[in-house]
Structures are given as structure tokens and as C-alpha cells.
Short mmCIF file of C-alpha atoms and ligand atoms in Angstrom, two decimals:
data_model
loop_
_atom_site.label_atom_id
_atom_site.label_comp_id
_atom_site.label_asym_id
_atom_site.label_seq_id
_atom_site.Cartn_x
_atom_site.Cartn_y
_atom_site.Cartn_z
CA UNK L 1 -124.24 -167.33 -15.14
CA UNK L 2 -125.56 -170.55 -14.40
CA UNK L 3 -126.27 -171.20 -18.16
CA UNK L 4 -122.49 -170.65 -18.73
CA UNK L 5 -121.23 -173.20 -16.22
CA UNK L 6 -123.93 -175.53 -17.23
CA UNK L 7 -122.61 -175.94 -20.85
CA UNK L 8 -119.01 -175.99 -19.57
CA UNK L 9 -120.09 -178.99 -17.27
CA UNK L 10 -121.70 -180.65 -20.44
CA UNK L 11 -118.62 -180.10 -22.77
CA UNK L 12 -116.20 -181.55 -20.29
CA UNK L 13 -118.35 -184.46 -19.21
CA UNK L 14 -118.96 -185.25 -22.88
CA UNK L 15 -115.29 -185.55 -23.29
CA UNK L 16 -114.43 -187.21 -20.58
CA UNK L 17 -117.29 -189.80 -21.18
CA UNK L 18 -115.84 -190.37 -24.49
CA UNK L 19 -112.51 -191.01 -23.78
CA UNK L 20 -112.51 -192.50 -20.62
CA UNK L 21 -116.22 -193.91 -20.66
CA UNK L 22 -116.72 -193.00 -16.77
CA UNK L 23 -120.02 -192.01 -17.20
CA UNK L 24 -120.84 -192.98 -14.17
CA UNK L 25 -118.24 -191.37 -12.32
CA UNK L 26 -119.32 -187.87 -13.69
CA UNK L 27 -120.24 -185.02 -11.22
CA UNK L 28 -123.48 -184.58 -10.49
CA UNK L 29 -125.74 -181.85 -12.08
CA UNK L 30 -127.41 -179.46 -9.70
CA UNK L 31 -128.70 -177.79 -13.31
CA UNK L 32 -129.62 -173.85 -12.67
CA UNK L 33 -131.10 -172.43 -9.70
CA UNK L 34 -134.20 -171.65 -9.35
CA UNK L 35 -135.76 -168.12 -9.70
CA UNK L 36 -138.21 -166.68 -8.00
CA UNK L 37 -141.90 -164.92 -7.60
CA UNK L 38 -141.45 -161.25 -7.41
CA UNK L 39 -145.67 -160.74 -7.05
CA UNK L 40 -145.60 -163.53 -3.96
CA UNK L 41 -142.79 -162.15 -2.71
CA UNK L 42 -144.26 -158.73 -2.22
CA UNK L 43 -147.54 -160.33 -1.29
CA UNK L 44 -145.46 -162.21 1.80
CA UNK L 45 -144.48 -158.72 3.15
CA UNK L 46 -147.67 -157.25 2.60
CA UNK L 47 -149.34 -160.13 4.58
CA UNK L 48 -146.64 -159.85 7.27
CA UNK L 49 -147.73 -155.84 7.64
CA UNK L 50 -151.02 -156.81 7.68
CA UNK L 51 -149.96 -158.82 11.18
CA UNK L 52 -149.59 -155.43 12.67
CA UNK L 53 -146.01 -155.04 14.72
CA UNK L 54 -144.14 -158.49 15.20
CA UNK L 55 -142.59 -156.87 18.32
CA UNK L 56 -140.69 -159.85 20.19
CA UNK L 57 -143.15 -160.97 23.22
CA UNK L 58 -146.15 -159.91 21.73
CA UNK L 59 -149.16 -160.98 20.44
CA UNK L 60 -148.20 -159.97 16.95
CA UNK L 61 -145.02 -161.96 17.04
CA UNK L 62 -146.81 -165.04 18.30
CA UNK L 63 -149.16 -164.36 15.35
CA UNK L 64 -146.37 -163.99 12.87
CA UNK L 65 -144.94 -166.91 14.20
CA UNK L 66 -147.69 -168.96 13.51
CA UNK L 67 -148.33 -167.15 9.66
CA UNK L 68 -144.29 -168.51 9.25
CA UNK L 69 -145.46 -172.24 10.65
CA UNK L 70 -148.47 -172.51 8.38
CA UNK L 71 -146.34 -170.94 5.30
CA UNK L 72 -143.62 -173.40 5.14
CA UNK L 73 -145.63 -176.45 6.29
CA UNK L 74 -147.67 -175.85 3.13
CA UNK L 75 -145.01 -175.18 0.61
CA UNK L 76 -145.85 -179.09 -1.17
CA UNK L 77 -144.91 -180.89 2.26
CA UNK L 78 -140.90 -179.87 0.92
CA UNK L 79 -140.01 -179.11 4.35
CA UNK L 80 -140.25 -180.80 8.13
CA UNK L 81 -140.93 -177.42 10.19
CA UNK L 82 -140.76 -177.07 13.96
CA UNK L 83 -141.05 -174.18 16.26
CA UNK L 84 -138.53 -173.64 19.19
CA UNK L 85 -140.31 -171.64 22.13
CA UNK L 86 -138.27 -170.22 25.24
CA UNK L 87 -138.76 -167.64 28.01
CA UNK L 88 -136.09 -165.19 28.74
CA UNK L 89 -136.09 -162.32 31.17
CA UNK L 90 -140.06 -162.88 31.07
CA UNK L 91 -140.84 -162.46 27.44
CA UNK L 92 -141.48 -165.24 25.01
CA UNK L 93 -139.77 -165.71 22.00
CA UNK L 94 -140.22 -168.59 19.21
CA UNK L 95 -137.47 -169.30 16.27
CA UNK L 96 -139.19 -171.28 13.15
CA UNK L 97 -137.26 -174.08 11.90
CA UNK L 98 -137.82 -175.52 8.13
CA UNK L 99 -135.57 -178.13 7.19
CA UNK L 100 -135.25 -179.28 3.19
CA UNK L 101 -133.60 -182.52 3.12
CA UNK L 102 -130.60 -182.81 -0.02
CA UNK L 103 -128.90 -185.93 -1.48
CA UNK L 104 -126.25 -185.67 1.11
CA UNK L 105 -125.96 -188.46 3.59
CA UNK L 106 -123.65 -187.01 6.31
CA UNK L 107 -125.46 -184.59 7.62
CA UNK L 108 -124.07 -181.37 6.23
CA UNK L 109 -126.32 -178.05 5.85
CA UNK L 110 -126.53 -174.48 4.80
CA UNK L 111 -128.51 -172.36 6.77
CA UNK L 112 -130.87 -169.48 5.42
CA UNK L 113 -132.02 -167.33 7.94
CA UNK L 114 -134.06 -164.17 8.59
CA UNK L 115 -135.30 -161.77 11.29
CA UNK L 116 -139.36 -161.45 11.71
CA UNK L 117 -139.67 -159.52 14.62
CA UNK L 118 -139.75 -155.65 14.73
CA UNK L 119 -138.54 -152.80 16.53
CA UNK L 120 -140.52 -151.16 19.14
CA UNK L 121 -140.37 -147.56 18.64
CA UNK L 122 -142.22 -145.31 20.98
CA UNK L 123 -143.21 -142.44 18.84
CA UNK L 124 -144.24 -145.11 16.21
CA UNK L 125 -146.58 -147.88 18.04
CA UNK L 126 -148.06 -149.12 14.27
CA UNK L 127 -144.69 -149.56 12.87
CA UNK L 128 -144.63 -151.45 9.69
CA UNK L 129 -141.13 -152.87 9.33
CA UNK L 130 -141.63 -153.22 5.71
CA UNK L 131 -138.19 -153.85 5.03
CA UNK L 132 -136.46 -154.21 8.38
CA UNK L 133 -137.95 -157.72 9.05
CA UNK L 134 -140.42 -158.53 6.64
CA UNK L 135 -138.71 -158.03 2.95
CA UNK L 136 -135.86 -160.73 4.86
CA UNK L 137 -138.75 -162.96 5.58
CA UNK L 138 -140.30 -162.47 2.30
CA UNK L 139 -137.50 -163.71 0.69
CA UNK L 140 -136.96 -167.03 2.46
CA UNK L 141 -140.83 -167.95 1.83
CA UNK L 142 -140.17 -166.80 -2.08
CA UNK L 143 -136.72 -169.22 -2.05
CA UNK L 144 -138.78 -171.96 -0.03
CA UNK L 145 -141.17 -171.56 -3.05
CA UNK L 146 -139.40 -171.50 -5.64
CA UNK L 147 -137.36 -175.20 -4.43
CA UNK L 148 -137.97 -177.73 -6.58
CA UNK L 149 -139.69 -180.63 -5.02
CA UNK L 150 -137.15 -183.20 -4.77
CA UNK L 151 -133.71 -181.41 -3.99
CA UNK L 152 -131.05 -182.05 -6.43
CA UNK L 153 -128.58 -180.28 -3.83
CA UNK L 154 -125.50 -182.28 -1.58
CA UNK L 155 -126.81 -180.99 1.58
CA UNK L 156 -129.91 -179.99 3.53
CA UNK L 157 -130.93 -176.39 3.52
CA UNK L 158 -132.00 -175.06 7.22
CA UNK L 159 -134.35 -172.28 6.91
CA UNK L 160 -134.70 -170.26 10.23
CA UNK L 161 -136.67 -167.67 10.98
CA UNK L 162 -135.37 -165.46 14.02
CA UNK L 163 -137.34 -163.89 17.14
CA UNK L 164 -136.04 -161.01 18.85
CA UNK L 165 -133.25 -159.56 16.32
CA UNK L 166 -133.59 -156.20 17.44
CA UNK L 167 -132.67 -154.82 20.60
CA UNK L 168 -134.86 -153.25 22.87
CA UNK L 169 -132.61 -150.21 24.03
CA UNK L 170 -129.25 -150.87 23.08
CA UNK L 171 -127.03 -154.43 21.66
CA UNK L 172 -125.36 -155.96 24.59
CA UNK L 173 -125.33 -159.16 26.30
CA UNK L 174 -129.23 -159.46 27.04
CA UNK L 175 -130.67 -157.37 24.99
CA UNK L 176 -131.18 -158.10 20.67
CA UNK L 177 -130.00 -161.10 18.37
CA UNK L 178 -131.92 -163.42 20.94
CA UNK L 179 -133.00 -166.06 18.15
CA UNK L 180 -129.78 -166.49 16.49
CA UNK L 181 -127.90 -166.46 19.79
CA UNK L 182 -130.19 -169.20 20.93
CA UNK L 183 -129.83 -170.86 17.44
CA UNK L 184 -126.10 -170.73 17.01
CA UNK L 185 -126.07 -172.20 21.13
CA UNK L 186 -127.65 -175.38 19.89
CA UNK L 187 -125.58 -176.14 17.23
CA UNK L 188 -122.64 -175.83 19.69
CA UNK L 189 -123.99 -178.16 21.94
CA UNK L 190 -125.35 -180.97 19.97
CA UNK L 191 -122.33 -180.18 18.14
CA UNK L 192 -123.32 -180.12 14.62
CA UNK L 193 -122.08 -176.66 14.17
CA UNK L 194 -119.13 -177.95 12.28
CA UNK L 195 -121.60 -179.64 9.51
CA UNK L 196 -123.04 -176.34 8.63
CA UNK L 197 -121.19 -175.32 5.83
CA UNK L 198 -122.03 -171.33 5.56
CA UNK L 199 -124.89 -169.14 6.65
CA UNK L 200 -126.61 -166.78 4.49
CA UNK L 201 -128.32 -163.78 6.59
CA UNK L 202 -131.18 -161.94 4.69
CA UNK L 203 -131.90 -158.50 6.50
CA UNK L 204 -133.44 -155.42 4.66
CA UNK L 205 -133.30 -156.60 1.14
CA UNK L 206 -136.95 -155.04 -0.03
CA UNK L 207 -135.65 -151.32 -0.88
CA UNK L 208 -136.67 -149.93 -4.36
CA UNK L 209 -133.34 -148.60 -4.47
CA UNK L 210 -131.69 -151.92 -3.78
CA UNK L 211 -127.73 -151.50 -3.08
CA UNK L 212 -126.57 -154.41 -1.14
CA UNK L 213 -123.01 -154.05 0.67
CA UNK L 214 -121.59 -157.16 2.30
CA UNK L 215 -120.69 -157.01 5.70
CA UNK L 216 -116.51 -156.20 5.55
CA UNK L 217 -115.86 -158.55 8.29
CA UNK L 218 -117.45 -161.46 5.87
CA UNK L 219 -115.42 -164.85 5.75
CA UNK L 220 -113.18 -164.51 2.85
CA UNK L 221 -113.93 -167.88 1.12
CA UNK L 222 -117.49 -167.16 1.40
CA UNK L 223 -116.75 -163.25 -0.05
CA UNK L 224 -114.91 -164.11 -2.78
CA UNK L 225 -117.96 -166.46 -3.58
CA UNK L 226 -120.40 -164.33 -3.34
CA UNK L 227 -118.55 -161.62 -5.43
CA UNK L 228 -118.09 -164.77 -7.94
CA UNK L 229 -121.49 -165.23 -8.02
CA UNK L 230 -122.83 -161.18 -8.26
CA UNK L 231 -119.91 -160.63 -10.74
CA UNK L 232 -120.89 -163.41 -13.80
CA UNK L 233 -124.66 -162.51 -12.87
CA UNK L 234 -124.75 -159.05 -14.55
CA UNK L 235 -128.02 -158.29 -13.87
CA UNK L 236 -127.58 -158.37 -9.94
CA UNK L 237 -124.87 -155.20 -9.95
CA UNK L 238 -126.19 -154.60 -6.57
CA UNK L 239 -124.70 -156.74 -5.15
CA UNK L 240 -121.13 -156.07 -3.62
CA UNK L 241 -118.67 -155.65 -1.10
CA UNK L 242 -119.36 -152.98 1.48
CA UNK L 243 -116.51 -151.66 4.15
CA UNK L 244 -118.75 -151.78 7.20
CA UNK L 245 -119.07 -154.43 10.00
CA UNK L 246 -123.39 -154.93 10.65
CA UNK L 247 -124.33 -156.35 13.53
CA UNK L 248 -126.76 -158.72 12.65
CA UNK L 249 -127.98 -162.11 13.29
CA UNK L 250 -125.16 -163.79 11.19
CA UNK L 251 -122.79 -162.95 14.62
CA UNK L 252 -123.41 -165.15 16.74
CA UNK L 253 -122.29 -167.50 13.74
CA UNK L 254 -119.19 -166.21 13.13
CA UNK L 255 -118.50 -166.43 16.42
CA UNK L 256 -118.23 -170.06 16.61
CA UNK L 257 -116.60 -170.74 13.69
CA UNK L 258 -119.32 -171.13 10.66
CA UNK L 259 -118.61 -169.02 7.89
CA UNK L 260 -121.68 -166.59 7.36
CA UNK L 261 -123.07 -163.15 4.93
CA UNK L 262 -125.40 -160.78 5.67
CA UNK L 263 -127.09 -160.00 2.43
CA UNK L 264 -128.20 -156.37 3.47
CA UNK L 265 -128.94 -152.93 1.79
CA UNK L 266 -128.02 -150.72 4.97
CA UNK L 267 -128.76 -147.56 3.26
CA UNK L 268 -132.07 -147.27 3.27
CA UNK L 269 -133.58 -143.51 2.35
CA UNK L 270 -131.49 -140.30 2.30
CA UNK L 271 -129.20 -140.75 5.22
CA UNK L 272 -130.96 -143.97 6.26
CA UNK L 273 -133.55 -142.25 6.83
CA UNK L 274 -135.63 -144.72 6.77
CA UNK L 275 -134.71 -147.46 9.37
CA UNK L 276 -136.07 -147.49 12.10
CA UNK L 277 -138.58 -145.00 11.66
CA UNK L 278 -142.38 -144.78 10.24
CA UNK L 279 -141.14 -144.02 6.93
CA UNK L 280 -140.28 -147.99 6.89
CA UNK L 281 -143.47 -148.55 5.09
CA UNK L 282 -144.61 -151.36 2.18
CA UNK L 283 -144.21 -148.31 -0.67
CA UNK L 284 -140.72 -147.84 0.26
CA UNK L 285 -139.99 -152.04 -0.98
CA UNK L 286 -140.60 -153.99 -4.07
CA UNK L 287 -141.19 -157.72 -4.85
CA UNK L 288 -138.31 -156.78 -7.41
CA UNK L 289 -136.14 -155.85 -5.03
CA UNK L 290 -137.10 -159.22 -2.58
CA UNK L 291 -137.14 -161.56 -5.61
CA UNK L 292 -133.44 -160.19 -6.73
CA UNK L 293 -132.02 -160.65 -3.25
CA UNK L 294 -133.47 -163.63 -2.93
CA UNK L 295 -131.99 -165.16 -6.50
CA UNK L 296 -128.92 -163.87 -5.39
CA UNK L 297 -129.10 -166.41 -2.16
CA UNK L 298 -130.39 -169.19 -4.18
CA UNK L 299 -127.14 -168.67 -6.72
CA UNK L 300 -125.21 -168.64 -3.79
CA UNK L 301 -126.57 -171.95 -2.41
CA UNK L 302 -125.60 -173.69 -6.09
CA UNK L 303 -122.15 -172.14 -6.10
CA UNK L 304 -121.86 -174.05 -2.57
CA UNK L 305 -122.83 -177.13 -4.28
CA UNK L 306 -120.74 -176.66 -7.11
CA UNK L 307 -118.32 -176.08 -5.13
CA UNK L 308 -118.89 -179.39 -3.01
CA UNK L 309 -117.58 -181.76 -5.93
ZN1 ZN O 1 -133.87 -153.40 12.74
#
């Protein structure tokens, strides 16, 4: 897909070189995106497991948290990462910031989020949360990875990484989406929200049997993009438009005006079987599956910039 644009950006700026000599006036060249490592990928949810459960408040998210700090600081010093800690209601919670600074000089960014914490379930106190948190955060560490070192893109990329996505009992006011809710609150009041450009949610993207649906309430400009972008990539068929509304951490977003996706394969086992429940295990995900959602998002982020010109 890339490949294709590519050459028609070459034809047209060799023409209009030659007949107008305004070389220097030609577009710039964000070349292809980059691809990335299915085997780290899959290695970055196995580690995550290996954490134990990344329940918000507990020792194992604090842990995680840290594991996500160390990860991005080390990706070739390519990103300035902070950590946002806050108490609410008595438990802790920490969002990870990453930024990767672009060519762009006004201040304008993408954000690329995920969810590491996991679901407490009763019955299931060694929940692995293969794929509902860890495949998500997988696949920001294999895009963060995969970056080249100096970023050819207009704009800076914000990776976050998201405490206390899931809800305790039920979704309401003060209970679930805590990080992004926090998140999305900053940006409102240092009021930078209207530099972000779009936000790109990955949540559950690890399943073998990967079948993406975006969420139906998506922002249309940012829809028809992304079903550009699946559509002249033939190899990512599954990728497409869904016709249900996910509550997810790309809410709180929407809600104040930045136009967001949730990348997210909500059918997960027969009947779902699998969410939520002990069957959410590491053989249930592949670094395929990661690696593919995770391309997707990067060929997302260089139709943005294409679009930017
Ligand atoms: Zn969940």
C-alpha cells in the first residue's frame, strides 16, 4: 500500500520538479512505515504474564508499571518517558507517558494508547489477561520498536499506557477507564487537547483468530481512513468496520472533541468466551496477531501524515 503511494509521490514530484523546478517546495517524504517484530511482540506479553495480575492498586500493577518505564526509556533514548501517579478512592494508579518528538514545530500529536491493568475476577485470582491488556501493550512496545530513530513524521507521537481500564464491578462514574479519564482531563486543562490530532486505542488485538471490528460510533474522517488504509493493505482483511459501540479507553476522548479508534477484536472464543475469564491465557494470542494490529496502527499514523500536507 505504502509502496503504491510512494511511487505515485515520486512520479508526480519528478514532474513537477521538471517543469516547474520547485524542488524545494516538494512535499515531504515520510517513505513507508515501519513493520514490526512479531517474536518481541509475543515475548512483551509473555513478560507482562510473567508479572502475575496487573490488577489496578496492586503490587503487580506497580510492577508492570515500572517493566513499561524501563521498556520505553530503553528503546535507543527515542522517547522522553514520565510516569503520572494519583490516589483515588484509596487505590493508586500510575499512567506511563512516552513522548517521540516529529518534525512538527507547533505542537501537534497523535496519541497511541493502551490498557495494562487487568480485571480482578474472583473465581480466577492468577488471571493472565493475555489479550485483554497485555497483547494492547505488546503492541505499543513492538510500534515503539520498530520507530526509526530520528522521526521523519509532522507531529509527535504520545504513547500512553493506561491504569485502571477495567471496572471493578460495573462502568459508571467512579468505577473503570480511570487512566484515560485522568489523561483526557489534562489535555482539557492545559488545553492542548485541540493539538491532538486523533487517538488510536489498542485493546485485545493478540487473538489467533484476529477479526478486528471498529467501534460504530468511530469519527467518520478517522473511519473512512482507517478503512482506506485496511482496504489497499490486502493482507490486513481483518481489519473492518464493526456495528457495535465498545466502551473503552478511547471515550473519554471522544468526549471532548478528539477524534479517536479502538482497534479491537471483541470476539474473542466461541461466544466470547474468552474475556474475562481464565481461558484468557498466552496460547489463546500470537505475536502474528500483535505484530498485524500493530502495522495496522503504524499505517494509520503515515496516512495521518500523508494526510497533513
Ligand atoms: Zn477487560
Amino acid at each position: 500500500m505504502m509502496q503504491v503511494r510512494f511511487l505515485q509521490y515520486l512520479i508526480v514530484s519528478f514532474f513537477t520538479g521538471a517543469l516547474f523546478c520547485a524542488c524545494s517546495d516538494a512535499a515531504p517524504d515520510y517513505g513507508n512505515s515501519p513493520a514490526t517484530d512479531r517474536v518481541f511482540a509475543m515475548q512483551m506479553a509473555e513478560e507482562q504474564v510473567a508479572l502475575g495480575s496487573r490488577a489496578a492498586g496492586t503490587e503487580g500493577a506497580e510492577r508492570t508499571c515500572a517493566w513499561i518505564t524501563e521498556k520505553m526509556s530503553a528503546m535507543n533514548g527515542k522517547f522522553v518517558v514520565e510516569q503520572d501517579v494519583w490516589q483515588e478512592n484509596g487505590r493508586t494508579y500510575r499512567n506511563v507517558k512516552a513522548v517521540y518528538k516529529g518534525q512538527g514545530d507547533r505542537g501537534r500529536f497523535v496519541i497511541v494508547a493502551a490498557h495494562y491493568d487487568t480485571k480482578v475476577l474472583a473465581l480466577t485470582p492468577d488471571f493472565q489477561g493475555a489479550n485483554d491488556g497485555a497483547s494492547g501493550v505488546a503492541a505499543l512496545l513492538a510500534m515503539a520498536k520498530a520507530l526509526p530513530e530520528h522521526s521523519p513524521l509532522p507531529f509527535d507521537l504520545h504513547f500512553l499506557f493506561f491504569d485502571g481500564e477495567e471496572a471493578r464491578l460495573e462502568y459508571n462514574e467512579q468505577d473503570g477507564l480511570h487512566g484515560s479519564k485522568r489523561y483526557a482531563g489534562q489535555l482539557q486543562a492545559n488545553k492542548t487537547a485541540e493539538n491532538c490530532i486523533a487517538m488510536i486505542l489498542l485493546d485485545m488485538v493478540g487473538d489467533k483468530d484476529l477479526d478486528v471490528r471498529f467501534p460504530a460510533d468511530t469519527e467518520r474522517g478517522l473511519l473512512d481512513l482507517a478503512l482506506d488504509v485496511s482496504e489497499k493493505n490486502r493482507s490486513l482483511a481483518a481489519f473492518n468496520r464493526g456495528g457495535a459501540v465498545m466502551l473503552d479507553d478511547h471515550i473519554p476522548f471522544q468526549q471532548i472533541g478528539i477524534p479517536a479508534i479502538d482497534i479491537i477484536d471483541f470476539n474473542y472464543g466461541p461466544e466470547n468466551i474468552y474475556w474475562h475469564t481464565q481461558y484468557d491465557t498466552l496460547d489463546k494470542i500470537s505475536g502474528e496477531s500483535i505484530a498485524a494490529s500493530a502495522d495496522f496502527a503504524l499505517d494509520l499514523i503515515w496516512a495521518l501524515a500523508e494526510k497533513q500536507k
